[in-house]
Amino acid sequence: MNRYIPENAETRNFPSAAIVAYCYDTGRGAAFLAYKGRQSKPKQHAAFSTVEGRDRALASLVEQHESMEAWKRERKEAQHGLEVGDIVCSVWGYEQTNVTFFEVVRVPSGRSATLRELEAERVEDAPHSMAGTATPKPGQYAQGAKDQTRRATGLHKLSGLKSWHGDAQKWNGKPCRVTWYG
């Protein structure tokens, strides 16, 4: 690791925020240089007219990064709470609204689930309206559907797959709105 460390700097470690700060005197005032994790580029380099001002700014930086690290830990340890047979859906699209349904076919752990895409029944609101609803057909898998294992991102939520956009969440049992054109 090639980091710049000022001469006569006091090292302050904040492991819960993954921050290492070097506090020093510039001759004009107090300053600190803070690094995050193993980065060689400083996260923040600032000078202040007083030691108290420097310490307040450093405390604020550490507090911000402690909350970010806590959020990362929560996300990493998230449990999905899904069971085999549950249906999850992913609603996505730009100029149209699409929905893709999946059935949970295996639960390897509380933090991951294996899904298989389901066929869906699409009902148009009115002829040529290009809008309607979609509902899954449990047990009827899409042609060529392959099992895909996904990580939990929260209760009843799974991360997005490479073949579809957005996270998947447990289906609430109500028909989902869809739109299309062409």
PDB file of C-alpha atoms in Angstrom:
ATOM      1  CA  MET A   1       0.000   0.000   0.000  1.00  0.00           C
ATOM      2  CA  ASN A   2       1.468   3.324  -1.064  1.00  0.00           C
ATOM      3  CA  ARG A   3      -0.096   6.005   1.149  1.00  0.00           C
ATOM      4  CA  TYR A   4       1.074   9.497   1.947  1.00  0.00           C
ATOM      5  CA  ILE A   5       1.421   9.922   5.712  1.00  0.00           C
ATOM      6  CA  PRO A   6       2.373  13.394   6.987  1.00  0.00           C
ATOM      7  CA  GLU A   7       5.402  13.670   9.275  1.00  0.00           C
ATOM      8  CA  ASN A   8       4.645  13.733  13.015  1.00  0.00           C
ATOM      9  CA  ALA A   9       1.056  12.603  12.360  1.00  0.00           C
ATOM     10  CA  GLU A  10      -0.974  10.942  15.098  1.00  0.00           C
ATOM     11  CA  THR A  11      -2.622   7.742  13.834  1.00  0.00           C
ATOM     12  CA  ARG A  12      -6.270   7.206  14.777  1.00  0.00           C
ATOM     13  CA  ASN A  13      -7.945   3.906  13.842  1.00  0.00           C
ATOM     14  CA  PHE A  14     -11.712   3.545  13.528  1.00  0.00           C
ATOM     15  CA  PRO A  15     -12.247  -0.163  12.677  1.00  0.00           C
ATOM     16  CA  SER A  16     -16.063   0.020  12.815  1.00  0.00           C
ATOM     17  CA  ALA A  17     -15.934   2.609  10.013  1.00  0.00           C
ATOM     18  CA  ALA A  18     -12.923   1.030   8.234  1.00  0.00           C
ATOM     19  CA  ILE A  19     -11.199   4.443   8.504  1.00  0.00           C
ATOM     20  CA  VAL A  20      -7.596   5.267   9.413  1.00  0.00           C
ATOM     21  CA  ALA A  21      -6.957   8.968  10.035  1.00  0.00           C
ATOM     22  CA  TYR A  22      -3.668  10.788  10.393  1.00  0.00           C
ATOM     23  CA  CYS A  23      -4.047  13.968  12.467  1.00  0.00           C
ATOM     24  CA  TYR A  24      -1.301  16.580  12.281  1.00  0.00           C
ATOM     25  CA  ASP A  25      -0.461  20.282  12.601  1.00  0.00           C
ATOM     26  CA  THR A  26       0.159  22.236   9.389  1.00  0.00           C
ATOM     27  CA  GLY A  27       1.656  25.308  11.006  1.00  0.00           C
ATOM     28  CA  ARG A  28      -1.516  27.214  10.103  1.00  0.00           C
ATOM     29  CA  GLY A  29      -3.883  24.904  11.947  1.00  0.00           C
ATOM     30  CA  ALA A  30      -4.998  21.347  12.581  1.00  0.00           C
ATOM     31  CA  ALA A  31      -5.533  18.904   9.713  1.00  0.00           C
ATOM     32  CA  PHE A  32      -6.342  15.275   9.040  1.00  0.00           C
ATOM     33  CA  LEU A  33      -5.855  12.836   6.216  1.00  0.00           C
ATOM     34  CA  ALA A  34      -8.310   9.889   6.242  1.00  0.00           C
ATOM     35  CA  TYR A  35      -8.144   6.636   4.282  1.00  0.00           C
ATOM     36  CA  LYS A  36     -10.939   4.075   3.853  1.00  0.00           C
ATOM     37  CA  GLY A  37     -10.046   0.390   3.960  1.00  0.00           C
ATOM     38  CA  ARG A  38      -7.027  -0.449   1.804  1.00  0.00           C
ATOM     39  CA  GLN A  39      -7.389   2.516  -0.548  1.00  0.00           C
ATOM     40  CA  SER A  40      -4.240   4.426  -1.424  1.00  0.00           C
ATOM     41  CA  LYS A  41      -6.186   7.569  -2.356  1.00  0.00           C
ATOM     42  CA  PRO A  42      -7.405   9.586   0.676  1.00  0.00           C
ATOM     43  CA  LYS A  43     -11.123   9.602   1.444  1.00  0.00           C
ATOM     44  CA  GLN A  44     -10.787  13.103   2.870  1.00  0.00           C
ATOM     45  CA  HIS A  45      -7.930  15.561   3.404  1.00  0.00           C
ATOM     46  CA  ALA A  46      -8.893  18.738   5.249  1.00  0.00           C
ATOM     47  CA  ALA A  47      -7.370  21.545   7.323  1.00  0.00           C
ATOM     48  CA  PHE A  48      -9.056  23.580  10.063  1.00  0.00           C
ATOM     49  CA  SER A  49      -8.241  26.659  12.103  1.00  0.00           C
ATOM     50  CA  THR A  50      -8.796  24.770  15.385  1.00  0.00           C
ATOM     51  CA  VAL A  51      -8.218  21.284  16.754  1.00  0.00           C
ATOM     52  CA  GLU A  52     -11.880  21.167  17.829  1.00  0.00           C
ATOM     53  CA  GLY A  53     -13.039  21.877  14.277  1.00  0.00           C
ATOM     54  CA  ARG A  54     -10.819  19.097  12.947  1.00  0.00           C
ATOM     55  CA  ASP A  55     -12.084  16.644  15.552  1.00  0.00           C
ATOM     56  CA  ARG A  56     -15.748  17.516  14.794  1.00  0.00           C
ATOM     57  CA  ALA A  57     -15.207  16.967  11.062  1.00  0.00           C
ATOM     58  CA  LEU A  58     -13.379  13.693  11.666  1.00  0.00           C
ATOM     59  CA  ALA A  59     -16.133  12.493  14.036  1.00  0.00           C
ATOM     60  CA  SER A  60     -18.731  13.332  11.386  1.00  0.00           C
ATOM     61  CA  LEU A  61     -16.807  11.389   8.724  1.00  0.00           C
ATOM     62  CA  VAL A  62     -16.426   8.386  11.038  1.00  0.00           C
ATOM     63  CA  GLU A  63     -20.136   8.455  11.982  1.00  0.00           C
ATOM     64  CA  GLN A  64     -21.156   8.531   8.319  1.00  0.00           C
ATOM     65  CA  HIS A  65     -18.930   5.577   7.448  1.00  0.00           C
ATOM     66  CA  GLU A  66     -19.973   3.589  10.528  1.00  0.00           C
ATOM     67  CA  SER A  67     -23.583   3.782   9.355  1.00  0.00           C
ATOM     68  CA  MET A  68     -22.549   2.720   5.832  1.00  0.00           C
ATOM     69  CA  GLU A  69     -20.603  -0.265   7.204  1.00  0.00           C
ATOM     70  CA  ALA A  70     -23.575  -1.237   9.404  1.00  0.00           C
ATOM     71  CA  TRP A  71     -25.857  -1.094   6.343  1.00  0.00           C
ATOM     72  CA  LYS A  72     -23.417  -3.327   4.420  1.00  0.00           C
ATOM     73  CA  ARG A  73     -23.398  -5.869   7.274  1.00  0.00           C
ATOM     74  CA  GLU A  74     -27.212  -5.886   7.466  1.00  0.00           C
ATOM     75  CA  ARG A  75     -27.517  -6.413   3.724  1.00  0.00           C
ATOM     76  CA  LYS A  76     -24.917  -9.193   3.746  1.00  0.00           C
ATOM     77  CA  GLU A  77     -26.697 -10.997   6.590  1.00  0.00           C
ATOM     78  CA  ALA A  78     -30.245 -10.384   5.262  1.00  0.00           C
ATOM     79  CA  GLN A  79     -32.637 -13.327   5.504  1.00  0.00           C
ATOM     80  CA  HIS A  80     -35.329 -13.659   2.819  1.00  0.00           C
ATOM     81  CA  GLY A  81     -37.944 -15.671   4.749  1.00  0.00           C
ATOM     82  CA  LEU A  82     -39.111 -17.480   1.590  1.00  0.00           C
ATOM     83  CA  GLU A  83     -40.189 -21.135   1.383  1.00  0.00           C
ATOM     84  CA  VAL A  84     -40.341 -23.667  -1.441  1.00  0.00           C
ATOM     85  CA  GLY A  85     -43.464 -22.960  -3.509  1.00  0.00           C
ATOM     86  CA  ASP A  86     -43.546 -19.209  -2.813  1.00  0.00           C
ATOM     87  CA  ILE A  87     -43.926 -17.008  -5.879  1.00  0.00           C
ATOM     88  CA  VAL A  88     -41.781 -13.922  -6.370  1.00  0.00           C
ATOM     89  CA  CYS A  89     -42.110 -11.310  -9.086  1.00  0.00           C
ATOM     90  CA  SER A  90     -39.936  -8.732 -10.753  1.00  0.00           C
ATOM     91  CA  VAL A  91     -41.613  -5.666 -12.271  1.00  0.00           C
ATOM     92  CA  TRP A  92     -39.421  -3.850 -14.772  1.00  0.00           C
ATOM     93  CA  GLY A  93     -39.423  -1.830 -17.969  1.00  0.00           C
ATOM     94  CA  TYR A  94     -38.794   1.581 -19.469  1.00  0.00           C
ATOM     95  CA  GLU A  95     -41.472   2.493 -22.032  1.00  0.00           C
ATOM     96  CA  GLN A  96     -43.599  -0.444 -21.027  1.00  0.00           C
ATOM     97  CA  THR A  97     -44.174  -2.295 -17.767  1.00  0.00           C
ATOM     98  CA  ASN A  98     -43.193  -5.943 -17.712  1.00  0.00           C
ATOM     99  CA  VAL A  99     -43.555  -8.486 -14.935  1.00  0.00           C
ATOM    100  CA  THR A 100     -41.738 -11.799 -14.624  1.00  0.00           C
ATOM    101  CA  PHE A 101     -42.872 -14.407 -12.090  1.00  0.00           C
ATOM    102  CA  PHE A 102     -40.672 -17.045 -10.470  1.00  0.00           C
ATOM    103  CA  GLU A 103     -41.339 -19.955  -8.142  1.00  0.00           C
ATOM    104  CA  VAL A 104     -38.984 -20.808  -5.293  1.00  0.00           C
ATOM    105  CA  VAL A 105     -37.906 -24.386  -6.040  1.00  0.00           C
ATOM    106  CA  ARG A 106     -35.165 -24.758  -3.414  1.00  0.00           C
ATOM    107  CA  VAL A 107     -33.928 -22.882  -0.344  1.00  0.00           C
ATOM    108  CA  PRO A 108     -30.213 -23.666   0.162  1.00  0.00           C
ATOM    109  CA  SER A 109     -29.981 -21.214   3.084  1.00  0.00           C
ATOM    110  CA  GLY A 110     -31.794 -18.335   4.722  1.00  0.00           C
ATOM    111  CA  ARG A 111     -29.751 -15.952   2.584  1.00  0.00           C
ATOM    112  CA  SER A 112     -30.307 -17.514  -0.844  1.00  0.00           C
ATOM    113  CA  ALA A 113     -33.083 -19.148  -2.850  1.00  0.00           C
ATOM    114  CA  THR A 114     -33.233 -21.025  -6.142  1.00  0.00           C
ATOM    115  CA  LEU A 115     -35.883 -19.775  -8.573  1.00  0.00           C
ATOM    116  CA  ARG A 116     -37.440 -21.001 -11.811  1.00  0.00           C
ATOM    117  CA  GLU A 117     -39.393 -18.738 -14.168  1.00  0.00           C
ATOM    118  CA  LEU A 118     -43.149 -19.337 -14.399  1.00  0.00           C
ATOM    119  CA  GLU A 119     -45.541 -18.825 -17.270  1.00  0.00           C
ATOM    120  CA  ALA A 120     -47.993 -15.979 -16.760  1.00  0.00           C
ATOM    121  CA  GLU A 121     -51.526 -15.338 -17.916  1.00  0.00           C
ATOM    122  CA  ARG A 122     -51.912 -11.868 -19.403  1.00  0.00           C
ATOM    123  CA  VAL A 123     -55.406 -10.340 -19.572  1.00  0.00           C
ATOM    124  CA  GLU A 124     -55.955  -7.217 -21.681  1.00  0.00           C
ATOM    125  CA  ASP A 125     -58.149  -4.465 -20.148  1.00  0.00           C
ATOM    126  CA  ALA A 126     -59.952  -3.742 -23.431  1.00  0.00           C
ATOM    127  CA  PRO A 127     -59.273  -4.638 -27.075  1.00  0.00           C
ATOM    128  CA  HIS A 128     -56.219  -2.760 -28.397  1.00  0.00           C
ATOM    129  CA  SER A 129     -55.660  -1.003 -25.044  1.00  0.00           C
ATOM    130  CA  MET A 130     -52.077  -2.324 -24.752  1.00  0.00           C
ATOM    131  CA  ALA A 131     -52.551  -2.542 -20.976  1.00  0.00           C
ATOM    132  CA  GLY A 132     -53.779  -5.191 -18.624  1.00  0.00           C
ATOM    133  CA  THR A 133     -52.829  -7.527 -15.809  1.00  0.00           C
ATOM    134  CA  ALA A 134     -50.629 -10.574 -15.436  1.00  0.00           C
ATOM    135  CA  THR A 135     -50.908 -13.448 -12.974  1.00  0.00           C
ATOM    136  CA  PRO A 136     -48.561 -16.416 -12.577  1.00  0.00           C
ATOM    137  CA  LYS A 137     -49.448 -20.012 -13.376  1.00  0.00           C
ATOM    138  CA  PRO A 138     -47.990 -21.929 -10.397  1.00  0.00           C
ATOM    139  CA  GLY A 139     -46.223 -25.135 -11.388  1.00  0.00           C
ATOM    140  CA  GLN A 140     -46.223 -24.239 -15.114  1.00  0.00           C
ATOM    141  CA  TYR A 141     -42.639 -23.296 -15.881  1.00  0.00           C
ATOM    142  CA  ALA A 142     -41.614 -21.162 -18.838  1.00  0.00           C
ATOM    143  CA  GLN A 143     -40.213 -23.111 -21.762  1.00  0.00           C
ATOM    144  CA  GLY A 144     -36.446 -23.479 -21.364  1.00  0.00           C
ATOM    145  CA  ALA A 145     -36.507 -22.050 -17.835  1.00  0.00           C
ATOM    146  CA  LYS A 146     -33.374 -22.812 -15.838  1.00  0.00           C
ATOM    147  CA  ASP A 147     -32.907 -22.738 -12.098  1.00  0.00           C
ATOM    148  CA  GLN A 148     -31.156 -19.596 -10.862  1.00  0.00           C
ATOM    149  CA  THR A 149     -29.886 -19.038  -7.328  1.00  0.00           C
ATOM    150  CA  ARG A 150     -30.149 -15.508  -5.918  1.00  0.00           C
ATOM    151  CA  ARG A 151     -29.040 -13.791  -2.692  1.00  0.00           C
ATOM    152  CA  ALA A 152     -31.425 -12.161  -0.250  1.00  0.00           C
ATOM    153  CA  THR A 153     -31.543  -8.358  -0.123  1.00  0.00           C
ATOM    154  CA  GLY A 154     -34.146  -8.200   2.644  1.00  0.00           C
ATOM    155  CA  LEU A 155     -37.284  -9.894   3.936  1.00  0.00           C
ATOM    156  CA  HIS A 156     -39.066 -11.506   0.952  1.00  0.00           C
ATOM    157  CA  LYS A 157     -36.605  -9.843  -1.479  1.00  0.00           C
ATOM    158  CA  LEU A 158     -33.957 -11.364  -3.741  1.00  0.00           C
ATOM    159  CA  SER A 159     -31.307  -9.727  -5.896  1.00  0.00           C
ATOM    160  CA  GLY A 160     -31.791  -9.294  -9.634  1.00  0.00           C
ATOM    161  CA  LEU A 161     -30.700 -11.902 -12.147  1.00  0.00           C
ATOM    162  CA  LYS A 162     -28.541 -11.422 -15.213  1.00  0.00           C
ATOM    163  CA  SER A 163     -31.457 -12.237 -17.518  1.00  0.00           C
ATOM    164  CA  TRP A 164     -33.959  -9.806 -15.954  1.00  0.00           C
ATOM    165  CA  HIS A 165     -33.931  -6.397 -14.340  1.00  0.00           C
ATOM    166  CA  GLY A 166     -34.509  -5.359 -10.738  1.00  0.00           C
ATOM    167  CA  ASP A 167     -34.957  -7.249  -7.517  1.00  0.00           C
ATOM    168  CA  ALA A 168     -37.631  -9.892  -7.066  1.00  0.00           C
ATOM    169  CA  GLN A 169     -40.044  -9.718  -4.167  1.00  0.00           C
ATOM    170  CA  LYS A 170     -42.730 -12.015  -2.834  1.00  0.00           C
ATOM    171  CA  TRP A 171     -45.898 -11.795  -4.914  1.00  0.00           C
ATOM    172  CA  ASN A 172     -48.867 -10.367  -2.957  1.00  0.00           C
ATOM    173  CA  GLY A 173     -51.440 -12.558  -4.743  1.00  0.00           C
ATOM    174  CA  LYS A 174     -52.997  -9.711  -6.743  1.00  0.00           C
ATOM    175  CA  PRO A 175     -52.728  -9.395 -10.542  1.00  0.00           C
ATOM    176  CA  CYS A 176     -49.817  -7.153 -11.576  1.00  0.00           C
ATOM    177  CA  ARG A 177     -50.298  -4.250 -14.000  1.00  0.00           C
ATOM    178  CA  VAL A 178     -48.526  -4.596 -17.361  1.00  0.00           C
ATOM    179  CA  THR A 179     -48.335  -2.457 -20.479  1.00  0.00           C
ATOM    180  CA  TRP A 180     -47.007  -3.142 -23.963  1.00  0.00           C
ATOM    181  CA  TYR A 181     -47.027  -1.846 -27.489  1.00  0.00           C
ATOM    182  CA  GLY A 182     -46.620  -3.279 -30.960  1.00  0.00           C
TER     183      GLY A 182
END
